[in-house]
Coordinates of C-alpha atoms in Angstrom, one line a residue:
X242 CA -84.3 20.3 48.3
X243 CA -86.1 18.8 51.2
X244 CA -84.2 19.4 54.4
X245 CA -86.6 19.5 57.5
X246 CA -87.4 16.1 59.2
X247 CA -91.1 16.9 58.7
X248 CA -90.9 17.2 55.0
X249 CA -88.7 14.0 54.7
X250 CA -91.4 12.1 56.9
X251 CA -94.1 13.5 54.6
X252 CA -92.2 12.4 51.7
X253 CA -91.9 8.9 53.1
X254 CA -95.7 8.8 53.7
X255 CA -96.2 9.8 50.0
X256 CA -93.9 7.1 48.9
X257 CA -95.5 4.5 50.9
X258 CA -98.9 5.5 49.9
X259 CA -98.0 5.4 46.0
X260 CA -96.1 2.3 46.4
X261 CA -99.1 0.5 47.9
X262 CA -101.4 2.0 45.5
X263 CA -99.4 0.5 42.5
X264 CA -98.9 -2.8 44.1
X265 CA -102.7 -3.2 44.6
X266 CA -103.2 -2.1 40.9
X267 CA -105.2 0.8 41.5
X268 CA -105.2 4.2 40.0
X269 CA -105.3 7.5 42.0
X270 CA -109.0 7.8 40.9
X271 CA -110.0 4.4 41.8
X272 CA -108.3 4.7 45.3
X273 CA -110.1 7.9 46.0
X274 CA -113.3 6.4 45.1
X275 CA -112.9 3.4 47.5
X276 CA -111.8 5.8 50.2
X277 CA -114.7 8.2 49.8
X278 CA -113.0 11.1 48.7
X279 CA -113.1 13.5 45.6
X280 CA -111.6 12.0 42.4
X281 CA -108.5 14.2 42.6
X282 CA -107.7 14.1 46.2
X283 CA -105.4 11.2 46.2
X284 CA -103.6 13.0 43.3
X285 CA -103.2 16.1 45.3
X286 CA -101.9 14.2 48.4
X287 CA -99.3 12.3 46.4
X288 CA -98.2 15.6 44.8
X289 CA -97.8 17.2 48.2
X290 CA -100.4 19.7 47.4
X291 CA -102.6 18.6 50.3
X292 CA -101.3 17.6 53.7
X293 CA -102.6 13.9 54.7
X294 CA -104.9 13.8 57.6
X295 CA -105.4 10.9 60.2
X296 CA -108.7 10.2 58.6
X297 CA -107.1 9.9 55.2
X298 CA -104.3 7.7 56.5
X299 CA -106.6 5.4 58.1
X300 CA -108.8 5.0 55.0
X301 CA -105.9 4.5 52.8
X302 CA -104.4 1.7 55.3
X303 CA -107.9 0.0 55.2
X304 CA -108.5 0.1 51.5
X305 CA -104.8 -0.8 50.4
X306 CA -104.5 -3.4 53.3
X307 CA -100.8 -2.2 53.6
X308 CA -100.0 -4.4 56.7
X309 CA -99.7 -1.2 58.8
X310 CA -97.0 0.4 56.5
X311 CA -98.9 3.3 55.5
X312 CA -100.4 3.9 59.1
X313 CA -96.7 3.9 60.3
X314 CA -95.5 6.5 58.0
X315 CA -98.3 8.6 58.8
X316 CA -97.7 8.4 62.5
X317 CA -94.1 9.2 62.0
X318 CA -95.2 12.4 60.0
X319 CA -97.8 13.4 62.4
X320 CA -95.6 13.1 65.4
X321 CA -92.8 15.4 64.0
X322 CA -95.5 17.8 62.5
X323 CA -97.1 18.3 66.0
X324 CA -93.8 18.4 67.9
X325 CA -93.0 21.7 66.1
X326 CA -95.5 23.4 68.4
X327 CA -98.2 22.5 71.0
X328 CA -100.4 25.2 69.7
X329 CA -101.0 23.3 66.5
X330 CA -104.5 21.6 66.2
X331 CA -104.5 17.9 65.7
X332 CA -106.8 16.2 63.5
X333 CA -110.0 14.9 65.5
X334 CA -109.6 11.1 66.4
X335 CA -111.4 8.7 63.9
X336 CA -112.7 5.1 64.7
X337 CA -109.9 2.6 64.5
X338 CA -111.9 0.2 62.2
X339 CA -112.6 2.4 59.4
X340 CA -114.7 0.9 56.6
X341 CA -115.1 2.1 53.0
X342 CA -118.3 4.2 52.4
X343 CA -121.2 2.0 51.5
X344 CA -119.7 -1.1 53.2
X345 CA -122.5 -3.6 54.0
X346 CA -121.7 -7.2 54.8
X347 CA -118.3 -8.2 55.9
X348 CA -116.8 -11.7 55.9
X349 CA -114.8 -12.0 59.2
X350 CA -113.8 -15.4 58.3
X351 CA -114.4 -17.7 55.4
X352 CA -113.5 -21.5 55.5
X353 CA -114.0 -23.2 52.2
X354 CA -113.5 -27.1 52.2
X355 CA -113.4 -29.3 49.2
X356 CA -113.4 -33.2 49.8
X357 CA -113.4 -35.9 47.4
X358 CA -115.5 -38.8 48.4
X359 CA -117.0 -41.7 46.5
X360 CA -116.3 -40.3 42.8
X361 CA -117.6 -36.7 43.7
X362 CA -116.3 -33.6 45.3
X363 CA -118.4 -32.3 48.2
X364 CA -117.9 -28.4 48.9
X365 CA -118.7 -26.8 52.3
X366 CA -118.5 -23.1 52.7
X367 CA -118.8 -21.6 56.2
X368 CA -118.8 -17.7 56.5
X369 CA -118.8 -15.6 59.7
X370 CA -120.7 -12.4 58.6
X371 CA -120.9 -9.0 60.1
X372 CA -123.2 -6.2 59.0
X373 CA -121.3 -3.1 58.8
X374 CA -124.0 -1.1 56.8
X375 CA -127.0 0.8 57.8
X376 CA -129.8 -1.5 56.5
X377 CA -130.8 -5.1 57.4
X378 CA -129.6 -7.8 55.2
X379 CA -132.3 -10.2 54.1
X380 CA -130.7 -12.1 51.2
X381 CA -127.4 -13.3 50.2
X382 CA -126.3 -14.4 46.6
X383 CA -124.5 -17.8 46.2
X384 CA -123.0 -18.8 42.9
X385 CA -121.8 -22.1 41.8
X386 CA -120.1 -22.6 38.3
X387 CA -118.0 -25.5 37.0
X388 CA -115.9 -25.5 33.9
X389 CA -114.6 -28.9 33.1
X390 CA -112.2 -27.7 30.4
X391 CA -111.5 -24.0 31.0
X392 CA -109.2 -23.5 28.2
X393 CA -111.4 -25.2 25.6
X394 CA -114.7 -23.3 25.8
X395 CA -116.3 -25.2 22.9
X396 CA -115.3 -28.5 24.3
X397 CA -116.3 -27.6 27.9
X398 CA -119.8 -26.1 26.8
X399 CA -120.6 -29.4 24.8
X400 CA -119.7 -31.5 27.8
X401 CA -121.7 -29.6 30.2
X402 CA -124.7 -29.5 27.7
X403 CA -124.4 -33.4 27.7
X404 CA -123.7 -33.5 31.6
X405 CA -125.7 -30.6 33.1
X406 CA -125.6 -29.7 36.7
X407 CA -128.8 -30.6 38.5
X408 CA -130.3 -29.7 41.8
X409 CA -130.8 -33.3 42.7
X410 CA -127.0 -34.0 42.1
X411 CA -125.9 -30.8 44.0
X412 CA -127.8 -31.9 47.1
X413 CA -127.6 -28.1 48.2
X414 CA -128.3 -27.3 51.9
X415 CA -127.8 -24.2 54.0
X416 CA -128.2 -22.8 57.5
X417 CA -127.6 -19.5 59.4
X418 CA -126.6 -19.4 62.9
X419 CA -124.8 -22.1 65.0
X420 CA -125.9 -24.9 67.3
X421 CA -129.5 -24.8 68.6
X422 CA -130.0 -21.5 67.2
X423 CA -129.1 -22.5 63.6
X424 CA -132.0 -21.7 61.2
X425 CA -132.5 -23.5 57.6
X426 CA -132.5 -20.7 54.8
X427 CA -135.1 -20.6 51.9
X428 CA -133.9 -19.7 48.6
X429 CA -135.0 -17.9 45.5
X430 CA -133.9 -18.8 41.7
X431 CA -131.7 -16.3 40.0
X432 CA -129.8 -18.4 37.3
X433 CA -130.2 -21.8 36.2
X434 CA -127.8 -22.9 33.4
X435 CA -126.1 -26.3 32.5
X436 CA -122.8 -25.4 34.1
X437 CA -123.9 -22.4 36.3
X438 CA -126.6 -22.0 39.2
X439 CA -127.2 -18.8 41.2
X440 CA -129.8 -18.4 43.9
X441 CA -130.6 -15.7 46.5
X442 CA -130.4 -17.2 50.0
X443 CA -133.0 -15.7 52.2
X444 CA -132.8 -15.0 55.8
X445 CA -136.2 -16.6 56.2
X446 CA -137.8 -20.0 56.5
X447 CA -141.3 -21.4 57.0
X448 CA -141.2 -20.2 60.8
X449 CA -140.6 -16.6 59.9
X450 CA -137.8 -14.0 59.2
X451 CA -134.4 -13.3 60.7
X452 CA -132.6 -10.3 59.0
X453 CA -129.1 -9.5 59.8
X454 CA -129.5 -6.0 61.4
X455 CA -126.8 -3.4 61.4
X456 CA -124.0 -4.3 63.9
X457 CA -125.1 -7.8 64.2
X458 CA -123.1 -11.0 63.3
X459 CA -124.1 -14.5 62.2
X460 CA -122.4 -17.6 60.5
X461 CA -123.9 -19.2 57.5
X462 CA -123.0 -22.7 56.1
X463 CA -123.9 -24.4 52.8
X464 CA -122.7 -27.5 51.0
X465 CA -123.2 -29.0 47.7
X466 CA -121.8 -32.0 45.6
X467 CA -120.6 -32.2 42.1
X468 CA -119.4 -35.2 40.2
X469 CA -115.8 -35.7 39.4
X470 CA -116.8 -35.9 35.8
X471 CA -117.8 -32.3 35.8
X472 CA -115.6 -30.6 38.4
X473 CA -112.1 -30.5 36.9
X474 CA -109.0 -30.1 39.0
X475 CA -109.1 -26.6 40.6
X476 CA -110.9 -24.9 43.4
X477 CA -111.1 -21.1 43.2
X478 CA -112.4 -18.6 45.6
X479 CA -113.6 -15.1 44.5
X480 CA -113.3 -12.1 47.1
X481 CA -116.6 -10.6 46.4
X482 CA -117.1 -8.9 50.0
X483 CA -114.6 -7.3 52.2
X484 CA -113.0 -10.1 53.8
X485 CA -110.7 -10.4 57.1
X486 CA -109.4 -14.0 56.6
X487 CA -109.8 -16.7 54.0
X488 CA -109.0 -20.4 54.6
X489 CA -109.0 -23.2 51.9
X490 CA -108.8 -26.8 52.5
X491 CA -108.5 -29.8 50.2
X492 CA -109.1 -33.2 51.4
X493 CA -108.0 -36.1 49.1
X494 CA -107.4 -39.8 49.6
X495 CA -103.8 -40.4 50.1
X496 CA -103.8 -43.1 47.7
X497 CA -104.3 -40.7 44.8
X498 CA -100.8 -39.1 45.6
X499 CA -102.1 -35.4 45.1
X500 CA -100.0 -32.7 44.3
X501 CA -101.5 -29.2 45.1
X502 CA -100.3 -25.7 44.4
X503 CA -101.8 -22.1 44.3
X504 CA -102.4 -19.2 42.2
X505 CA -103.4 -15.6 43.2
X506 CA -105.1 -13.3 40.6
X507 CA -105.7 -9.7 41.2
X508 CA -106.1 -6.4 39.2
X509 CA -102.4 -6.3 38.7
X510 CA -101.3 -9.8 37.9
X511 CA -101.5 -13.7 38.2
X512 CA -98.7 -14.9 40.7
X513 CA -98.3 -18.0 42.9
X514 CA -99.9 -17.7 46.2
X515 CA -97.6 -15.8 48.6
X516 CA -97.7 -18.2 51.5
X517 CA -97.0 -22.0 51.3
X518 CA -99.7 -24.6 51.6
X519 CA -99.5 -26.7 54.4
X520 CA -100.2 -30.4 54.3
X521 CA -100.9 -33.1 56.9
X522 CA -102.0 -36.8 56.5
X523 CA -105.1 -37.8 58.7
X524 CA -105.5 -41.6 58.5
X525 CA -106.2 -42.4 54.8
X526 CA -106.6 -38.6 53.9
X527 CA -104.2 -36.1 52.6
X528 CA -105.4 -32.6 53.7
X529 CA -103.9 -29.4 52.2
X530 CA -104.6 -26.0 53.9
X531 CA -103.9 -22.4 52.8
X532 CA -105.0 -19.1 54.3
X533 CA -104.5 -15.5 54.0
X534 CA -105.5 -12.4 56.1
X535 CA -107.1 -9.3 54.5
X536 CA -107.3 -10.6 50.8
X537 CA -107.9 -7.9 48.4
X538 CA -111.5 -7.1 47.0
X539 CA -112.1 -9.1 43.6
X540 CA -109.0 -11.1 44.0
X541 CA -109.3 -14.6 43.2
X542 CA -107.3 -17.4 44.8
X543 CA -107.2 -20.7 43.0
X544 CA -105.8 -24.1 44.2
X545 CA -104.9 -26.7 41.4
X546 CA -104.0 -30.1 41.7
X547 CA -102.9 -33.4 39.9
X548 CA -103.1 -36.8 41.0
X549 CA -100.2 -39.4 40.3
X550 CA -101.5 -42.4 42.0
X551 CA -102.8 -45.3 39.7
X552 CA -106.1 -45.6 41.9
X553 CA -106.8 -41.8 41.1
X554 CA -110.1 -41.1 38.8
X555 CA -109.6 -41.7 35.3
X556 CA -108.6 -38.6 33.3
X557 CA -107.1 -37.1 36.3
X558 CA -103.7 -38.8 36.5
X559 CA -100.8 -36.9 35.0
X560 CA -97.1 -37.7 34.8
X561 CA -96.2 -34.0 33.8
X562 CA -97.8 -30.7 34.4
X563 CA -100.1 -29.5 31.6
X564 CA -99.1 -26.1 30.0
X565 CA -101.2 -23.3 31.3
X566 CA -102.8 -22.7 28.0
X567 CA -103.5 -26.5 27.3
X568 CA -106.5 -28.5 27.8
X569 CA -106.6 -28.6 31.5
X570 CA -109.5 -29.8 33.4
X571 CA -110.7 -27.4 36.0
X572 CA -113.7 -26.2 37.8
X573 CA -114.3 -22.7 39.1
X574 CA -116.3 -22.1 42.2
X575 CA -116.6 -18.2 42.7
X576 CA -119.9 -19.8 43.3
X577 CA -123.0 -19.7 41.4
X578 CA -125.9 -21.5 43.1
X579 CA -129.2 -22.8 42.2
X580 CA -132.7 -22.2 42.5
X581 CA -135.9 -23.8 42.2
X582 CA -139.5 -23.2 42.6
X583 CA -140.2 -24.1 46.3
X584 CA -138.4 -23.5 49.5
X585 CA -135.1 -25.3 50.1
X586 CA -132.4 -24.9 52.7
X587 CA -129.1 -23.4 51.5
X588 CA -126.6 -20.6 51.7
X589 CA -125.3 -17.9 49.5
X590 CA -122.2 -16.3 48.2
X591 CA -121.7 -12.8 47.2
X592 CA -124.0 -9.8 46.5
X593 CA -126.4 -8.7 43.7
X594 CA -124.9 -7.9 40.3
X595 CA -125.8 -5.4 37.8
X596 CA -126.4 -8.0 35.1
X597 CA -130.3 -7.7 35.6
X598 CA -130.0 -4.4 33.7
X599 CA -128.8 -6.3 30.7
X600 CA -130.3 -9.9 30.8
X601 CA -128.0 -10.7 27.7
X602 CA -125.0 -9.7 29.7
X603 CA -124.7 -12.8 32.0
X604 CA -122.3 -14.7 29.7
X605 CA -121.7 -12.1 27.1
X606 CA -118.2 -10.7 26.7
X607 CA -118.0 -7.4 25.0
X608 CA -114.3 -6.9 24.0
X609 CA -112.3 -3.9 23.1
X610 CA -112.8 -2.8 19.7
X611 CA -114.3 0.4 18.7
X612 CA -117.3 0.5 16.5
X613 CA -115.9 0.2 13.0
X614 CA -117.6 -0.3 9.7
X615 CA -119.2 -3.8 9.8
X616 CA -122.4 -3.2 7.9
X617 CA -121.1 -4.8 5.0
X618 CA -120.3 -1.9 2.5
X619 CA -116.7 -2.5 2.5
X620 CA -116.6 -6.1 2.3
X621 CA -114.8 -7.9 -0.6
X622 CA -116.6 -10.0 -2.9
X623 CA -115.2 -13.0 -1.2
X624 CA -116.5 -11.8 2.2
X625 CA -119.8 -10.8 0.6
X626 CA -120.2 -14.3 -1.0
X627 CA -119.3 -15.9 2.4
X628 CA -121.9 -13.6 4.2
X629 CA -124.7 -14.8 2.2
X630 CA -126.7 -18.1 3.0
X631 CA -129.9 -19.0 1.4
X632 CA -130.3 -15.5 -0.2
X633 CA -130.3 -13.9 3.4
X634 CA -127.5 -11.3 4.8
X635 CA -125.9 -12.6 7.8
X636 CA -125.8 -10.5 11.1
X637 CA -122.6 -8.8 12.1
X638 CA -122.0 -11.3 14.8
X639 CA -122.4 -14.2 12.4
X640 CA -119.9 -12.7 10.1
X641 CA -117.5 -12.3 13.0
X642 CA -118.0 -15.9 13.9
X643 CA -117.3 -16.9 10.5
X644 CA -114.0 -15.2 10.8
X645 CA -113.0 -17.0 13.9
X646 CA -113.8 -14.4 16.6
X647 CA -115.2 -16.1 19.9
X648 CA -118.8 -14.8 20.5
X649 CA -120.8 -13.7 23.5
X650 CA -121.8 -16.9 25.5
X651 CA -118.5 -18.1 25.6
X652 CA -117.4 -18.4 29.3
X653 CA -113.8 -17.7 28.1
X654 CA -114.8 -14.0 27.5
X655 CA -115.8 -13.7 31.1
X656 CA -112.7 -15.1 32.6
X657 CA -109.5 -13.2 33.5
X658 CA -106.7 -14.1 31.1
X659 CA -103.5 -15.5 32.3
X660 CA -100.4 -13.5 32.6
X661 CA -97.3 -14.6 30.8
X662 CA -94.3 -15.4 32.9
X663 CA -91.6 -13.4 31.1
X664 CA -89.0 -14.0 29.6
X665 CA -89.5 -17.5 30.2
X666 CA -92.6 -17.6 28.0
X667 CA -91.4 -15.1 25.5
X668 CA -91.9 -17.6 22.7
X669 CA -95.4 -18.3 23.7
X670 CA -96.1 -14.5 24.0
X671 CA -94.6 -13.9 20.4
X672 CA -96.9 -16.7 19.0
X673 CA -100.0 -15.0 20.6
X674 CA -99.1 -11.7 19.2
X675 CA -98.6 -13.0 15.9
X676 CA -101.9 -14.8 15.9
X677 CA -103.7 -11.8 16.9
X678 CA -102.0 -9.6 14.2
X679 CA -102.8 -12.3 11.7
X680 CA -106.5 -12.1 12.7
X681 CA -106.6 -8.3 12.4
X682 CA -105.1 -8.5 9.0
X683 CA -107.8 -10.9 8.0
X684 CA -110.5 -8.7 9.5
X685 CA -109.2 -5.5 8.0
X686 CA -109.2 -7.2 4.5
X687 CA -113.0 -7.6 4.8
X688 CA -114.1 -4.6 6.9
X689 CA -113.1 -0.9 7.3
X690 CA -112.5 0.2 10.8
X691 CA -112.2 3.9 10.7
X692 CA -112.1 4.4 14.6
X693 CA -109.3 2.0 15.0
X694 CA -109.7 -1.6 16.1
X695 CA -108.4 -3.8 18.9
X696 CA -108.3 -7.5 19.6
X697 CA -107.6 -9.6 22.8
X698 CA -106.4 -13.0 22.9
X699 CA -109.4 -14.4 24.6
X700 CA -111.5 -13.3 21.4
X701 CA -109.4 -16.0 19.4
X702 CA -109.8 -18.6 21.9
X703 CA -106.4 -18.1 23.7
X704 CA -106.8 -17.3 27.4
X705 CA -103.7 -15.2 27.8
X706 CA -103.0 -11.6 28.6
X707 CA -102.0 -10.4 25.2
X708 CA -103.7 -7.8 23.0
X709 CA -103.1 -5.9 19.6
X710 CA -104.5 -2.4 19.0
X711 CA -104.4 -0.7 15.6
X712 CA -104.7 3.0 15.9
X713 CA -107.1 5.1 13.8
X714 CA -104.4 6.3 11.5
X715 CA -104.0 3.3 9.1
X716 CA -100.4 4.0 8.6
X717 CA -99.5 3.6 12.2
X718 CA -98.0 0.5 13.5
X719 CA -100.4 -1.8 15.5
X720 CA -99.5 -1.8 19.3
X721 CA -98.8 -5.0 21.1
X722 CA -99.8 -5.2 24.8
X723 CA -98.5 -8.1 27.1
X724 CA -99.7 -8.3 30.6
X725 CA -101.1 -4.8 30.6
X726 CA -102.6 -3.0 33.6
X727 CA -103.6 0.7 33.9
X728 CA -101.7 2.5 36.5
X729 CA -103.1 6.0 36.2
X730 CA -105.8 7.7 34.3
X731 CA -107.1 11.3 33.9
X732 CA -109.9 12.6 35.8
X733 CA -111.4 14.1 32.6
X734 CA -113.6 11.6 30.8
X735 CA -115.8 11.6 27.8
X736 CA -118.6 9.3 26.3
X737 CA -118.6 7.5 23.0
X738 CA -120.3 4.8 21.4
X739 CA -118.4 1.5 21.4
X740 CA -118.8 -2.0 19.6
X741 CA -117.3 -5.3 19.8
X742 CA -116.1 -8.1 17.4
X743 CA -117.7 -10.5 19.8
X744 CA -120.8 -8.7 20.1
X745 CA -121.2 -6.7 17.0
X746 CA -124.9 -6.4 16.7
X747 CA -125.2 -3.6 19.0
X748 CA -123.4 -0.3 20.2
X749 CA -123.1 1.2 23.6
X750 CA -122.5 4.5 25.1
X751 CA -119.5 4.3 27.5
X752 CA -117.6 6.8 29.6
X753 CA -113.9 6.5 29.8
X754 CA -110.8 8.6 30.7
X755 CA -109.3 10.7 28.0
X756 CA -105.9 9.6 29.1
X757 CA -104.6 6.2 30.5
X758 CA -101.1 5.3 31.7
X759 CA -100.5 1.6 31.0
X760 CA -97.8 -0.5 32.5
X761 CA -97.0 -3.5 29.9
X762 CA -94.3 -5.8 29.3
X763 CA -92.0 -6.4 26.3
X764 CA -91.3 -10.1 25.3
X765 CA -87.9 -10.0 27.1
X766 CA -89.8 -9.2 30.4
X767 CA -88.8 -5.6 30.9
X768 CA -91.8 -3.3 31.6
X769 CA -92.7 -0.2 30.3
X770 CA -95.2 2.6 30.9
X771 CA -97.0 4.1 27.8
X772 CA -99.4 7.0 27.9
X773 CA -102.4 6.7 25.6
X774 CA -104.9 9.8 24.9
X775 CA -108.4 10.1 23.5
X776 CA -109.1 7.5 20.9
X777 CA -106.3 5.2 21.7
X778 CA -107.0 5.5 25.4
X779 CA -110.5 4.4 24.6
X780 CA -109.2 1.3 22.5
X781 CA -106.5 0.3 24.8
X782 CA -108.9 0.5 27.9
X783 CA -111.4 -1.7 26.3
X784 CA -108.9 -4.3 25.5
X785 CA -107.6 -4.5 28.9
X786 CA -111.1 -4.7 30.0
X787 CA -111.3 -7.8 27.8
X788 CA -108.4 -9.4 29.5
X789 CA -109.9 -8.9 32.8
X790 CA -113.2 -10.4 31.8
X791 CA -115.0 -7.3 31.8
X792 CA -117.5 -6.0 29.2
X793 CA -118.2 -2.6 27.9
X794 CA -121.8 -3.0 29.0
X795 CA -120.6 -3.3 32.5
X796 CA -119.4 0.2 32.4
X797 CA -122.7 1.7 30.8
X798 CA -124.8 3.8 32.8
X799 CA -127.7 2.1 34.7
X800 CA -130.4 3.6 32.4
X801 CA -128.4 3.4 29.2
X802 CA -129.6 1.2 26.4
X803 CA -127.8 -1.0 23.7
X804 CA -128.3 0.5 20.1
X805 CA -129.0 -2.0 17.5
X806 CA -126.2 -1.6 14.7
X807 CA -129.0 -1.0 12.1
X808 CA -129.9 2.1 14.1
X809 CA -126.4 3.3 14.9
X810 CA -125.6 6.3 12.7
X811 CA -121.8 6.6 13.1
X812 CA -120.6 3.6 11.4
X813 CA -117.6 4.4 9.3
X814 CA -116.9 7.7 11.1
X815 CA -114.0 8.3 13.6
X816 CA -114.7 9.4 17.2
X817 CA -115.0 13.4 17.5
X818 CA -113.0 15.0 20.3

């Protein structure tokens, strides 16, 4: 039983650490990696096997952005610990502003403004940057993406094929620096698609280079235009770099009678933004503003709106809010930016991704299924008949498409699924789970999945956080997961080949933990934590990746290659442990 003040203070520190870690949706291993510690170190501290140091406390506070709570608990513990004797040696001081190892660019402030003018949206992004790394920064990635109907991938894709973004329409421009010292920035093409553009913004122009050296600061600003027929009614900011402050402004004509609300999406959940939006009218304009300090890395903040005025653009007026899973116009701006063949002035958003390793990954979602038997040997006569056209056997992915599985290339598979608001949306959750089980039954009537199989709602075209996993034991009941998230995982991992119903022409070798603890909801809103091991841990982790818009290829080693299903020799065999 804890009796001494020091032990009680140590318990309070550990409790604060664990509380904020779970609040941020991070496992012990993930937190240790972000802090630059051995994977088991956080587990040892939370288990009271290691004493926390000042360096550990500062790093935990910086990574978890706990508003000083973790640091305060450590100070209370530290004072009591050292009060027991002046002879005890204190930890050496550490810098007040510790940054996670590998930190490069830091966004000290971002101001993102979206203005509706003359039938179009003009977006202007301004970022104050600080190079906290050890290498000069010479380029910066900007991304611009639009999605007119985010909950109708087929309709949205068709719309953007007919109405693609163009560089002429975007009218992109960007500069680095301020006032008389501002320099236009050249850019280099990275991605050019109908609804997405990406470019590297270069810290260079025709007059020379101006890298951002370690310890230096600068401001970059860029702007572009998208017609209202392509944009949709939301504006999203994705936090891709450590950010101190984020401010988002929307500027609409007052006569549109705009109504605006905000949603925050993190690794843990999708919830309303934690602070209210402020509105003020400026002449004939209605300006909405929202800001937050120290947003979580990889979090997304989305402002949505509807226009109630009769003078609002056609198709944008609504008398009631559309359901979250309905055909809701929207546009995403975790920004994908353009490129061309000549120099242009503009600015960039984000950092390089690993998609260059697998060019086909850019719009490919590889979901949560194990590599089951899909070579056709177990197909029913009906399935075999449907799989043949003009005397030629269809590829595995074509067969899956014929069974209603969303295939790679669909933007829906790269988006984070919406969490249910339970128990209010209990009926909707039950419908989604039933649809998943029905689809799994249809798949299993045609194919033999000896490793088990899973299916996530986005794979059947429903953008909600629901998945169903059938264990390798065919007599076991399928497991339904609603709003799932991993809250802990084992340090021990293994590598196995995985496949996906949305990308079943290939297999990939993926390392995953041998055990995961998953918090998930029942339809009545109660939350439970279930521990999964080995094959089930792999299947469940794979499906949760699906719901977070992540692919198994994202977890493959840098030098790993995808294996065509024709060359894969383990079809029809369970994983070996």
